[in-house]
XYZ file of C-alpha atoms in Angstrom:
648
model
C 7.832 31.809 16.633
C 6.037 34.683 14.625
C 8.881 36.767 15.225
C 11.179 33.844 13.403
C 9.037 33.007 10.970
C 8.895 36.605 9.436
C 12.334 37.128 9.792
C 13.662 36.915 5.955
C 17.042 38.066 6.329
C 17.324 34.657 8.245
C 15.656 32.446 6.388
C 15.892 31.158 2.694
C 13.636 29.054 1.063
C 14.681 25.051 0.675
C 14.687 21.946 -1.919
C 12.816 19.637 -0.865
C 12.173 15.773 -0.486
C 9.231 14.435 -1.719
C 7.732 12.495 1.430
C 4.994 10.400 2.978
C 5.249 10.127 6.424
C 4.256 6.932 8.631
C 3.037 8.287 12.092
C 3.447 5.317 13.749
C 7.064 4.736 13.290
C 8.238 8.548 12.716
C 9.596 7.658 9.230
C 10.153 9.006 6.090
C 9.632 7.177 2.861
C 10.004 8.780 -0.631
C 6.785 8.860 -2.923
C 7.531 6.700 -5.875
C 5.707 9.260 -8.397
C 3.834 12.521 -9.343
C 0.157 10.594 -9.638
C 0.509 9.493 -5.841
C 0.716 13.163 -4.619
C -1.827 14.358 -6.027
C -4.407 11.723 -4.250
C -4.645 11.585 -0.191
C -1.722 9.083 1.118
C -3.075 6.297 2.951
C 0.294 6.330 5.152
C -0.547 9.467 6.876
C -2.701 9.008 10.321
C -4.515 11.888 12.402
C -2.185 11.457 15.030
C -1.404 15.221 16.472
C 2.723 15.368 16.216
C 5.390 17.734 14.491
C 6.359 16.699 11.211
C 9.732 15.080 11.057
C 12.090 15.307 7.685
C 14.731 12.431 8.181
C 18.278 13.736 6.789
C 19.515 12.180 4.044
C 22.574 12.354 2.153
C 23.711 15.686 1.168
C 21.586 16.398 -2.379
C 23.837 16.961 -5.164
C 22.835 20.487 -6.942
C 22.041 21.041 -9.344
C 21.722 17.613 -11.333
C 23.670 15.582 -12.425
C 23.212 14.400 -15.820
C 20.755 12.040 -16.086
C 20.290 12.381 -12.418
C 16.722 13.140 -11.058
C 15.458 16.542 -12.011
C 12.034 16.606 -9.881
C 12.998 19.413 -7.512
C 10.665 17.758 -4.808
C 13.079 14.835 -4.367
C 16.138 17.395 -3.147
C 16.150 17.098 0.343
C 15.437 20.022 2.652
C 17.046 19.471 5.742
C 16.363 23.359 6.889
C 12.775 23.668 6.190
C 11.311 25.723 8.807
C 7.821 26.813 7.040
C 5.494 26.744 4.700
C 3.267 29.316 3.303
C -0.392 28.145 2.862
C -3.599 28.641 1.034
C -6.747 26.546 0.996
C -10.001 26.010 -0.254
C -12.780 24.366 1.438
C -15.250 22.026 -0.090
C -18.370 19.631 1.339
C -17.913 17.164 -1.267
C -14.314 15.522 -2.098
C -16.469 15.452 -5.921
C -16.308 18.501 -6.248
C -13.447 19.139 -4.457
C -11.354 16.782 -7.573
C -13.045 19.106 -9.978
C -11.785 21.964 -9.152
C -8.561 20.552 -8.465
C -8.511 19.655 -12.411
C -10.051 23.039 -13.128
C -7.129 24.828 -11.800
C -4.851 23.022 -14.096
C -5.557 26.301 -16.568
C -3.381 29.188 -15.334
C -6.319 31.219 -16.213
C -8.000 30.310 -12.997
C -5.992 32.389 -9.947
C -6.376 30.496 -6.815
C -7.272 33.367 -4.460
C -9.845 34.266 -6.514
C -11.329 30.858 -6.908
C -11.264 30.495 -2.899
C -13.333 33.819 -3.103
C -15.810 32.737 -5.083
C -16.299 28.771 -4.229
C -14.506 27.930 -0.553
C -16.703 27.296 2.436
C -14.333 28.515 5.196
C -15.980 31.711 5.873
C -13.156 32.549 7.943
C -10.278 32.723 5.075
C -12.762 33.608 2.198
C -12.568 36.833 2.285
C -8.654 36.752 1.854
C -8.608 34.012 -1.001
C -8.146 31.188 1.085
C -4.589 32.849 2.898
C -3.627 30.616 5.765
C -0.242 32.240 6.479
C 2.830 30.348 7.283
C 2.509 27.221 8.599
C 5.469 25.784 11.085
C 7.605 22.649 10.255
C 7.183 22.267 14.084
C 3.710 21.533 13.916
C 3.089 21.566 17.594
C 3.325 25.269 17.005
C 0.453 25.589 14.454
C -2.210 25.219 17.171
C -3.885 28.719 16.293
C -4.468 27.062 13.025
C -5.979 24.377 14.192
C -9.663 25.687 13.466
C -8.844 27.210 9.934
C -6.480 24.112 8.869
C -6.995 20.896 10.924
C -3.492 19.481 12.314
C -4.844 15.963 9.952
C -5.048 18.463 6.782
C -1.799 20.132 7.147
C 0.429 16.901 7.659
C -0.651 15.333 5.070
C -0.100 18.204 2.822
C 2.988 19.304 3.531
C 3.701 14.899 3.132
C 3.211 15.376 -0.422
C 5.045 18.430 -1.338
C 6.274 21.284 -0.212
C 7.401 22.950 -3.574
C 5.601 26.204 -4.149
C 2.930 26.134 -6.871
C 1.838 22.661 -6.378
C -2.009 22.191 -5.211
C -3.441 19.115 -3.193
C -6.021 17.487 -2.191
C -6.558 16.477 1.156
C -9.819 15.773 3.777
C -10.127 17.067 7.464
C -12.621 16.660 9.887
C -13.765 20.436 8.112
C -14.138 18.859 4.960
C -12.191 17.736 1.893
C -9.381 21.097 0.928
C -7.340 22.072 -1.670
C -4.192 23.168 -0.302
C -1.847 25.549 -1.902
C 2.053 26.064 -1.328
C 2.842 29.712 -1.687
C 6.153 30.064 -0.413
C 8.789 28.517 1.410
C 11.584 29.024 4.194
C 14.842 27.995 5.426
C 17.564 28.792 7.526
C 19.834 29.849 4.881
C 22.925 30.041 7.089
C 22.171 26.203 7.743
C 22.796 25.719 4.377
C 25.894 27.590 3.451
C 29.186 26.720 4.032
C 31.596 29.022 6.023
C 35.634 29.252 6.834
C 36.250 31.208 9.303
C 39.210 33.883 8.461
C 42.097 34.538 9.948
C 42.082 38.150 11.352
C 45.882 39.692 11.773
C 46.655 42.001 14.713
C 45.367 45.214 14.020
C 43.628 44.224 10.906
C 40.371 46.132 10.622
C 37.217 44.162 10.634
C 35.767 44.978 7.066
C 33.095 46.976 5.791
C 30.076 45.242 7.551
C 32.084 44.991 11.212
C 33.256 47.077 13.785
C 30.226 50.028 13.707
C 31.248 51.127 10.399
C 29.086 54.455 9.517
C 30.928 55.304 5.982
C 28.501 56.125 3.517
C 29.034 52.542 1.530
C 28.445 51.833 -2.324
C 28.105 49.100 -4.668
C 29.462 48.114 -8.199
C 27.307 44.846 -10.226
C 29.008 43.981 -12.727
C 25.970 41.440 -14.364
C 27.660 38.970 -17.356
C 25.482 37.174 -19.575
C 21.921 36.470 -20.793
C 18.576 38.417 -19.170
C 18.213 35.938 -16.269
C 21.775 37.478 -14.965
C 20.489 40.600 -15.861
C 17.194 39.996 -13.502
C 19.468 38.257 -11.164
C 20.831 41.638 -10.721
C 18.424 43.875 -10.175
C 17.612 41.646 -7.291
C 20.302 41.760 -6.007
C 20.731 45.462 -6.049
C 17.557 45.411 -4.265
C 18.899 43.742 -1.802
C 22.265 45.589 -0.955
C 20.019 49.280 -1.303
C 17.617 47.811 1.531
C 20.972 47.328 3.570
C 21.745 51.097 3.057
C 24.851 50.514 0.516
C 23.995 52.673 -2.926
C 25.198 52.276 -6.562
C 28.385 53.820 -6.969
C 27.403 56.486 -9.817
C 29.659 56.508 -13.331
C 32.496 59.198 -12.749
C 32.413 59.320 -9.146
C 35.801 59.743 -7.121
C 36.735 56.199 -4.955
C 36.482 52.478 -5.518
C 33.147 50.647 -4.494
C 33.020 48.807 -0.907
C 30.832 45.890 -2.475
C 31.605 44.411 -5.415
C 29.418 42.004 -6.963
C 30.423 40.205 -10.389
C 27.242 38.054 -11.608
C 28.554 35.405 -13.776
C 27.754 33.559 -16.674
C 29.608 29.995 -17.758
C 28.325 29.847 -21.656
C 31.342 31.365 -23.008
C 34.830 29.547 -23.632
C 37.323 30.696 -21.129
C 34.424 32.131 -18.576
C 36.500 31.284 -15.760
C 39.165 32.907 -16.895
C 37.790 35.878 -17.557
C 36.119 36.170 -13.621
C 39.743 35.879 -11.932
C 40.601 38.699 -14.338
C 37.990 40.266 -12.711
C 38.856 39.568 -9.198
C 42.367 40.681 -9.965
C 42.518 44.333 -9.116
C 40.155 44.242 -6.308
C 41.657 41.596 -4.353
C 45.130 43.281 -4.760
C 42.707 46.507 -2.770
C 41.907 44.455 -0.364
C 45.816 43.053 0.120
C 46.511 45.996 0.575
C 44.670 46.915 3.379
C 41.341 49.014 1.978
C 38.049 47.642 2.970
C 36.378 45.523 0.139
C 33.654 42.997 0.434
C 34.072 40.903 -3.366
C 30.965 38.516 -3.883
C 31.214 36.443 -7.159
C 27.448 35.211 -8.084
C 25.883 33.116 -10.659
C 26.929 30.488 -13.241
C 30.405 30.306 -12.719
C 29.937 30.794 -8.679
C 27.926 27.690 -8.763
C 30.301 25.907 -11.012
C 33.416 26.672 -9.258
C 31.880 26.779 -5.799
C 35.076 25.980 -3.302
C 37.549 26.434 -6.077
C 37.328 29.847 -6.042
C 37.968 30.572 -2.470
C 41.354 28.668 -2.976
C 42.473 30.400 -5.947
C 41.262 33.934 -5.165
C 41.227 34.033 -1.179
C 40.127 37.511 -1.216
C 36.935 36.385 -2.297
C 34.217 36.813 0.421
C 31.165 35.277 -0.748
C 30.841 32.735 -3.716
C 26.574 32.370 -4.398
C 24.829 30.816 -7.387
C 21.558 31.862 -9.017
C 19.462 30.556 -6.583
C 20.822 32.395 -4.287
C 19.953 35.898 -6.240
C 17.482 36.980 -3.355
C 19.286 36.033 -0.495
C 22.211 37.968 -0.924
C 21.578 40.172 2.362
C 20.964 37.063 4.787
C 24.757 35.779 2.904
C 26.550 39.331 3.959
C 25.348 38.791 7.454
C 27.520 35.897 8.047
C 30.183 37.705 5.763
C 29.683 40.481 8.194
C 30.591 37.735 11.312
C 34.312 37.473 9.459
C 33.624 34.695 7.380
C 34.274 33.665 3.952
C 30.935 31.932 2.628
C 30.300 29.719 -0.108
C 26.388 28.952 -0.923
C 26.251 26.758 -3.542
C 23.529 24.053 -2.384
C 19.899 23.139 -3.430
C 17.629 25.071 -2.822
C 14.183 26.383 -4.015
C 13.344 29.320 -5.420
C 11.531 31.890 -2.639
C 9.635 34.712 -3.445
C 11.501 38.074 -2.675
C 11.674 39.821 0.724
C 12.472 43.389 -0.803
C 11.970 44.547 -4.502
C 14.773 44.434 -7.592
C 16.046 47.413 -8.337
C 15.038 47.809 -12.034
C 17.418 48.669 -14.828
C 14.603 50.619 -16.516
C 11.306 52.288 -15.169
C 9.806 51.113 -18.180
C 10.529 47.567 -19.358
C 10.789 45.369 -16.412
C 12.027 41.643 -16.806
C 9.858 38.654 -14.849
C 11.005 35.634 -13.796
C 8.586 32.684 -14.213
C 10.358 29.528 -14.535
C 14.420 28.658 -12.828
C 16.872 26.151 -14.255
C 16.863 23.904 -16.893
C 15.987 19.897 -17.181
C 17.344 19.613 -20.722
C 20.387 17.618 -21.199
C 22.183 19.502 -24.378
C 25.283 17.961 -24.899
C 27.506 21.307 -25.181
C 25.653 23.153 -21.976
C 26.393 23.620 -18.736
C 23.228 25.579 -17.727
C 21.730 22.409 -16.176
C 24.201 22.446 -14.181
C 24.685 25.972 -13.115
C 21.029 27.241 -12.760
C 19.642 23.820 -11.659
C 16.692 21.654 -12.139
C 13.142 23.555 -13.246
C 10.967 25.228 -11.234
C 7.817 27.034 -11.932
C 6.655 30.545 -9.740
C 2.934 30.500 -8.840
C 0.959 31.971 -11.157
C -0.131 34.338 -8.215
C 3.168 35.308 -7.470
C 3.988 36.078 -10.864
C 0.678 37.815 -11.802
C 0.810 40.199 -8.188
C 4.329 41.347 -9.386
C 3.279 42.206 -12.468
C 0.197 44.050 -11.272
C 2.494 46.189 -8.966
C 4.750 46.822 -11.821
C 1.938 48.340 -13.759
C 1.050 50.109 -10.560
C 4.131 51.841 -10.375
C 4.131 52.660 -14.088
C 5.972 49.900 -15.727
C 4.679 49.660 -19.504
C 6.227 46.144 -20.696
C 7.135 42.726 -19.123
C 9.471 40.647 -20.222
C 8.992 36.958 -19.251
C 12.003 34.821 -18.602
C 13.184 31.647 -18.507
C 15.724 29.298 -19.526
C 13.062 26.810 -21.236
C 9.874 29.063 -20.957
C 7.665 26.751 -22.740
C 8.496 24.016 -20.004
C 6.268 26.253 -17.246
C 3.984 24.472 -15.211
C 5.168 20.984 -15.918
C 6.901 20.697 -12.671
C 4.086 21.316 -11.085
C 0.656 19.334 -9.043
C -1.405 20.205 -10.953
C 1.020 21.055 -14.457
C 0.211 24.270 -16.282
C 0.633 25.418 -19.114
C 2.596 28.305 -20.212
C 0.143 29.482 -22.747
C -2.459 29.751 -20.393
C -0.039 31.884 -18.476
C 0.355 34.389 -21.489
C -3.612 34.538 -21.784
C -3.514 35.681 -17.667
C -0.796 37.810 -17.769
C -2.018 39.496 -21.029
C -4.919 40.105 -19.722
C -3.991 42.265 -16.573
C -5.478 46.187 -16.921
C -2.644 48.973 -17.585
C 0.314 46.103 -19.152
C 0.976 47.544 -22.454
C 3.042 45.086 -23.689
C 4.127 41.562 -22.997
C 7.520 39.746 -24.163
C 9.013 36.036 -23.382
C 12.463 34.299 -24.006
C 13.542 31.734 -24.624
C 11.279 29.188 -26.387
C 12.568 25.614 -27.027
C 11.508 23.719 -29.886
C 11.219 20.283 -28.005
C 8.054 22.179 -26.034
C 7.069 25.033 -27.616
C 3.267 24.588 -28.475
C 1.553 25.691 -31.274
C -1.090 26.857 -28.461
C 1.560 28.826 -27.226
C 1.911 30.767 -31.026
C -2.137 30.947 -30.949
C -1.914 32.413 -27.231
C -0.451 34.944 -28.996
C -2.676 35.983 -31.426
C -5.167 35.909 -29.601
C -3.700 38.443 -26.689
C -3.595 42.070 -27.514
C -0.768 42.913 -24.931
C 1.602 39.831 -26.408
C 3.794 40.934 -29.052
C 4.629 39.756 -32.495
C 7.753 38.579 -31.861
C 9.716 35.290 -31.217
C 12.965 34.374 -29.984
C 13.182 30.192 -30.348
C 16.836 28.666 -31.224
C 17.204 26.258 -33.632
C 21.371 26.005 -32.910
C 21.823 23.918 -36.085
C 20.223 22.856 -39.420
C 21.732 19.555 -39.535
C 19.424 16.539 -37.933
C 22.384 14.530 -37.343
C 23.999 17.624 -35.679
C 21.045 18.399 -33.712
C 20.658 14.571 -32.401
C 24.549 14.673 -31.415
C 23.552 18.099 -29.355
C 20.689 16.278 -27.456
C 18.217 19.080 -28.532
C 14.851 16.723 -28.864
C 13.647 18.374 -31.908
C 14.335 17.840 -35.624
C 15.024 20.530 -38.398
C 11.275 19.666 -39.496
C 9.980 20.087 -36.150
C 11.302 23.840 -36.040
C 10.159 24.885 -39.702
C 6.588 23.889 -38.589
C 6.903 26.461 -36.043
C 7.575 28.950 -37.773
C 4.903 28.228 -40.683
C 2.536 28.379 -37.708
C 3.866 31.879 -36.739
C 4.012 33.022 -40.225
C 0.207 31.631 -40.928
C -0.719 33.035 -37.601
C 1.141 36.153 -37.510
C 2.933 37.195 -41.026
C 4.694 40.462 -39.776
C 6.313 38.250 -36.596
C 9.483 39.073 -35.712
C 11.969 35.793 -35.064
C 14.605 35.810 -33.692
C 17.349 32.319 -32.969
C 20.296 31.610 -31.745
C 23.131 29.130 -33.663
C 26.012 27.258 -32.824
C 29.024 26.577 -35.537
C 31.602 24.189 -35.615
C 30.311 21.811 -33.090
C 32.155 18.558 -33.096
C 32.074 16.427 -36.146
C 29.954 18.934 -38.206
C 30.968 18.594 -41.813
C 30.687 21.524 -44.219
C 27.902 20.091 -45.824
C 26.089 20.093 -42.499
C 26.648 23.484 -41.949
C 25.139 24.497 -45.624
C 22.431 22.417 -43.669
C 22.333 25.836 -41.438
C 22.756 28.429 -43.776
C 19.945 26.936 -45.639
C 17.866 26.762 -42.743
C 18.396 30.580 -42.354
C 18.040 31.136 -45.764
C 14.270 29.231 -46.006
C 13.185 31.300 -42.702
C 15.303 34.982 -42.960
C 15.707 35.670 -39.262
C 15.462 38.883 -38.073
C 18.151 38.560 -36.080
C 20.682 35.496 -34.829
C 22.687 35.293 -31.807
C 25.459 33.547 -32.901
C 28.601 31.667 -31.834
C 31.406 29.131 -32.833
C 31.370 25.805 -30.729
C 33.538 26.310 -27.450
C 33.934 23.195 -24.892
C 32.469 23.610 -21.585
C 33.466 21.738 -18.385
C 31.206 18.713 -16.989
C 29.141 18.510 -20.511
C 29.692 15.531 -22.622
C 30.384 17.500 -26.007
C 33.791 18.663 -24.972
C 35.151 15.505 -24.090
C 34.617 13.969 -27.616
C 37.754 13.656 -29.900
C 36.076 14.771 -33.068
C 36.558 18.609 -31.914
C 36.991 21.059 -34.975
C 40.071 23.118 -35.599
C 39.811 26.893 -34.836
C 39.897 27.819 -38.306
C 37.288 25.925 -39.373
C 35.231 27.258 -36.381
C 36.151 31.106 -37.373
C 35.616 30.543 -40.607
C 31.993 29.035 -40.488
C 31.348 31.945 -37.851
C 32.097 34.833 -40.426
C 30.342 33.040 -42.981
C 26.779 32.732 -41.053
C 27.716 36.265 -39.695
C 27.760 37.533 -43.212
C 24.154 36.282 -43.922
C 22.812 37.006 -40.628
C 23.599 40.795 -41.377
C 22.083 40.389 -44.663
C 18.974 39.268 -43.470
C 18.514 41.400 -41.034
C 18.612 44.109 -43.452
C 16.222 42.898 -45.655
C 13.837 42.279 -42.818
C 14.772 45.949 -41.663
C 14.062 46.991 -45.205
C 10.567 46.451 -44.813
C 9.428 48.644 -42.372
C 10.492 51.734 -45.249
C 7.666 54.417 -44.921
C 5.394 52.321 -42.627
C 4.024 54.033 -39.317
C 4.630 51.582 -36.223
C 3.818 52.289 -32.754
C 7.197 52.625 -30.065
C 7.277 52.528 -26.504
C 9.995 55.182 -25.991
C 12.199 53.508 -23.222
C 15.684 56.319 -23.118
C 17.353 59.129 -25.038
C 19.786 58.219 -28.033
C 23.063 58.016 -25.999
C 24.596 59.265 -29.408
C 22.569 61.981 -30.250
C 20.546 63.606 -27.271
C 17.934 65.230 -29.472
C 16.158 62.229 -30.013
C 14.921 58.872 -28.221
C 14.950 55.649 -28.340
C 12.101 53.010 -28.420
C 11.260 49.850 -29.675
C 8.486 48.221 -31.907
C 6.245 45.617 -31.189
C 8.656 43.427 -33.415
C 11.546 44.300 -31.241
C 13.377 46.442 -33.506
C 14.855 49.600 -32.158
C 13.731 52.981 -33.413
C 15.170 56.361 -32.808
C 13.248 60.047 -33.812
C 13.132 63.111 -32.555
C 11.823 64.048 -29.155
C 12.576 65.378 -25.145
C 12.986 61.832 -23.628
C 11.370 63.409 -20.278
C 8.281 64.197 -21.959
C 8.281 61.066 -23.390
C 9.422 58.051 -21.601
C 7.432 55.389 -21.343
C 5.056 56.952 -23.591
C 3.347 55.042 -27.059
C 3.936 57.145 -29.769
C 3.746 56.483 -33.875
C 6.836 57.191 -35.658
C 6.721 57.497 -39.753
C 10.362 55.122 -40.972
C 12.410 57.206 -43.303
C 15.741 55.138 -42.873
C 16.122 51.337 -41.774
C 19.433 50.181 -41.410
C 21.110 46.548 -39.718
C 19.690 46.953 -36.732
C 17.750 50.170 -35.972
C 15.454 52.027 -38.051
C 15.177 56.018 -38.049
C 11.889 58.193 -38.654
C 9.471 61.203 -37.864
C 6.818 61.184 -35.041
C 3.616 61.350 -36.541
């Protein structure tokens, strides 16, 4: 069993149904809300037997619209474990207070279980209990640490990591944390079998192949792709394949294209892709082609019939299983993982684009319901990392030298309410801020439905956070904004950013904008350039309105010609390069502090870092003597978008 259990390239963790379970009859009956799991179910006896998931209909991931977005209620038919922490109290008093006290993100479990938990025996290692079998008739060395009564009804009421509950034992009353999950991932995806011609050789993974193999990623997209990535590169250099370096001779044997699905003709552009490596593989060369992320989940089956070559179609939450996917690609199958599933903690480390700046991942998917985007329903419903997880890989980060964090999400401010107990994200800043060596901390991207004013003072108030903001406001126009399905008013976002400015007047803000959505009039979009104009961005991200499949927005008939679209673009383009030269402007004989991150590709001499505001800076200076150092750098020339100067 212990050999199984620690076996990741096998397992991946699941979704999972929120449960109760009735001993007597061996059922399974869905809990009808978040209050009840937090309290000890009545259903749930002390009879010692294995805990039994009944199968339900297969879940459909990720939601859709308007469809249930509490990750807990996907089912998990290939659970196999559960990782498990606890903390054991006399009193089920006190045992409720500290349950509420570890609502602030400020307060790390492990280190709580230190200080407070009366099992002597797991103390000492913050309360670890290990993983903990679905089987439970194979948990019987637990039995003293963990009473058989304390685990069932735990892992009754959830089974999503982060969540904490409260449950009593013959030991006591604990507080019982999910760390981690698994699953038999090759359970969960779906294989074809292909059909091998005489002769035909067996493909890169098969037939004791010894070649010396490499890699291409070709990432698309916003940072999450970009994270999704690295871990994925981690994954394929654990296997022994290596990056295929610029200007080497050959073709790669993997090739992985991560997707993204925001931009008009997306899928499109990925058979374009697939093109010239699937004619390699026609014609006989060795090739294993893996398309991941947005579109992957989007297109899912489809793209096995249109582009047969493919071998492996994975979305994003799939990013960390890649390796246990090539091991049925390596059995001569075509695989297509597209399923629910939650988010696991990685097996083996990203491989990081930079040695200096390192993106984090802290909250998956997306429970908004915009009516242009299709990230719902690509990147699935939200789900919040442990605050242990996330602080322990930032600690080793700054361990091995890493100077900033970025934090990502899709809806960052929306951390910790998926979770038992809910968090909050700004006492995840304050935590993370605070750990020794982490120079600098970053986060994207802020919605203005959620974003907290505590989240602008969490700021502030942590040295390590930086001065800068990236929360998009997409239009000016309330009427435009209520046909999107954004949540927040044009009001709502100016109040933001008078709290940033009263907070923090030298902020950098940054948005993103969408033009020429359906119906928008011109006077609607003056709405938006007078938005910009009353807030002078230092930079926008933007883009004219493009339809996207499965969201409501592109099936209305209201849809605005092309040349209305192109023309609005160049118009807010026009002022978005104006004000971010006047912001620029600003920083004209001022000394600011850069974290020098690589050398200017252009001009060698020099390197290039980036202010606390964001803003890229180049100067003078050997970038081996200097990477990843602080050093203060004296403007003498701002333009669009970098500024120039002398070190100082």
């Amino acid at each position: 069993m212990a050999a199984n259990m620690f076996r990741a390239s096998a397992l991946i963790l699941s979704a999972s149904l929120l449960l109760t379970v009735d001993c007597d009859a061996f059922s399974v009956k869905s809990v009808p809300s978040s209050t009840d799991v937090a309290t000890n179910s009545p259903n749930v006896q002390s009879k010692s037997i294995a805990l039994h998931m009944v199968a339900a209909s297969p879940p459909i991931y990720p939601t859709e619209r308007g469809s249930e977005v509490d990750s807990r209620k996907i089912v998990a038919q290939e659970l196999t474990a559960v990782r498990l922490s606890h903390i054991l109290f006399a009193s089920e008093e006190l045992a409720s207070k500290s349950l509420n006290e570890l609502r602030s993100a400020s307060l790390a479990f492990d280190d709580f279980a230190k200080q407070i938990s009366n099992c002597a025996e797991t103390r000492k290692e913050g309360g670890s209990i290990g993983w903990v079998s679905l089987d439970d008739t194979e948990n019987v060395h637990l039995d003293l640490l963990l009473p058989p009564e304390a685990r069932r009804k735990a892992m009754a009421q959830t089974t999503k990591p982060g969540d904490v509950v409260m449950v009593s034992s013959s030991r006591g009353h604990h507080l019982v944390q999910i760390l981690d999950v698994m699953l038999d991932v090759r359970q969960m995806a779906s294989l074809k079998s292909r059909k091998q011609k005489k002769g035909e050789r067996k493909g890169i993974f098969g037939g004791g192949n010894t070649r010396d193999l490499t890699y291409k990623m070709e990432p698309m997209g916003c940072q999450m792709n970009l994270a999704d990535s690295e871990r994925m590169e981690g994954q394929l250099q654990a296997l022994g394949i290596r990056p295929l370096k610029d200007g080497e001779a050959g073709q790669p044997d993997v090739v992985v294209l991560v997707t993204c699905s925001i931009r008009d003709h997306a899928e499109q552009k990925v058979y374009s892709y697939i093109g010239p490596h699937a004619k390699r593989k026609r014609e006989g060369e060795d090739v294993a082609i893996v398309v991941a992320g947005c579109v992957a989940q989007q297109e899912g089956q489809t793209l096995l019939r249109r582009a047969p070559e493919v071998d492996l179609v994975m979305g994003p939450q799939y990013a960390n299983r890649l390796a246990d996917l090539l091991e049925d690609v390596s059995n001569g199958n075509q695989v297509v993982a597209t399923s629910a599933s939650h988010i696991m903690e990685d097996s083996t480390k990203p491989r990081r684009g930079s040695t200096v700046a390192a993106w984090v991942n802290v909250i998956y998917g997306c429970n908004e319901r915009c009516t242009y985007c299709i990230v719902p329903t690509t990147r699935g419903v939200e789900q919040s990392r442990p605050v242990e997880s996330i602080v322990q890989e930032i600690e080793e980060l700054v361990a091995n030298g890493y100077k900033e964090v970025t934090l990502l999400g899709q809806n960052i401010d929306a951390y910790g309410r998926d979770m038992i107990p809910k968090r909050k994200f700004s006492d995840l800043l304050r935590t993370v801020g605070t750990i020794p060596g982490l120079e600098r901390l970053r986060f994207v991207t802020s919605h203005p439905r959620y974003m907290s004013l505590g989240v602008v003072d969490a700021v502030a108030e942590t040295p390590a956070a930086c001065e800068s903001f990236h929360v998009p406001f997409q239009s000016g126009s309330n009427d435009i904004l209520a046909a999107m399905g954004r949540g927040h008013t044009r009001e709502k976002y100016l109040s933001i950013v008078d709290r940033i400015r009263s907070k923090l007047p030298d902020a950098s803000i940054t948005a993103d904008v969408i033009v020429g959505f359906p119906g928008e009039t011109e006077a609607q979009f003056q709405d938006t350039l007078d938005l910009m104009e009353e807030v002078v961005f230092d930079s926008v991200n933007t883009a004219a309105y493009s339809p996207r499949p499965n969201t409501p927005a592109a099936e209305w008939g209201n849809q605005l010609p092309e040349e209305v679209k192109t023309d609005r673009l160049s118009r807010i383009n026009a002022l978005n390069l104006k004000h971010a030269e006047e912001r620029r402007a600003r920083m004209m004989g001022r000394t600011v502090e850069i974290l020098v991150e690589e050398r200017n590709v252009k001009k060698p001499t020099q390197v290039m870092g980036r202010t606390r505001h964001g803003y890229i800076v180049y100067c003078d200076g050997d970038i081996e003597e200097l990477r990843g150092q602080l050093v203060n750098v004296k403007i003498d020339e701002c333009k669009t978008y970098y500024l120039a100067g002398i070190r100082v």
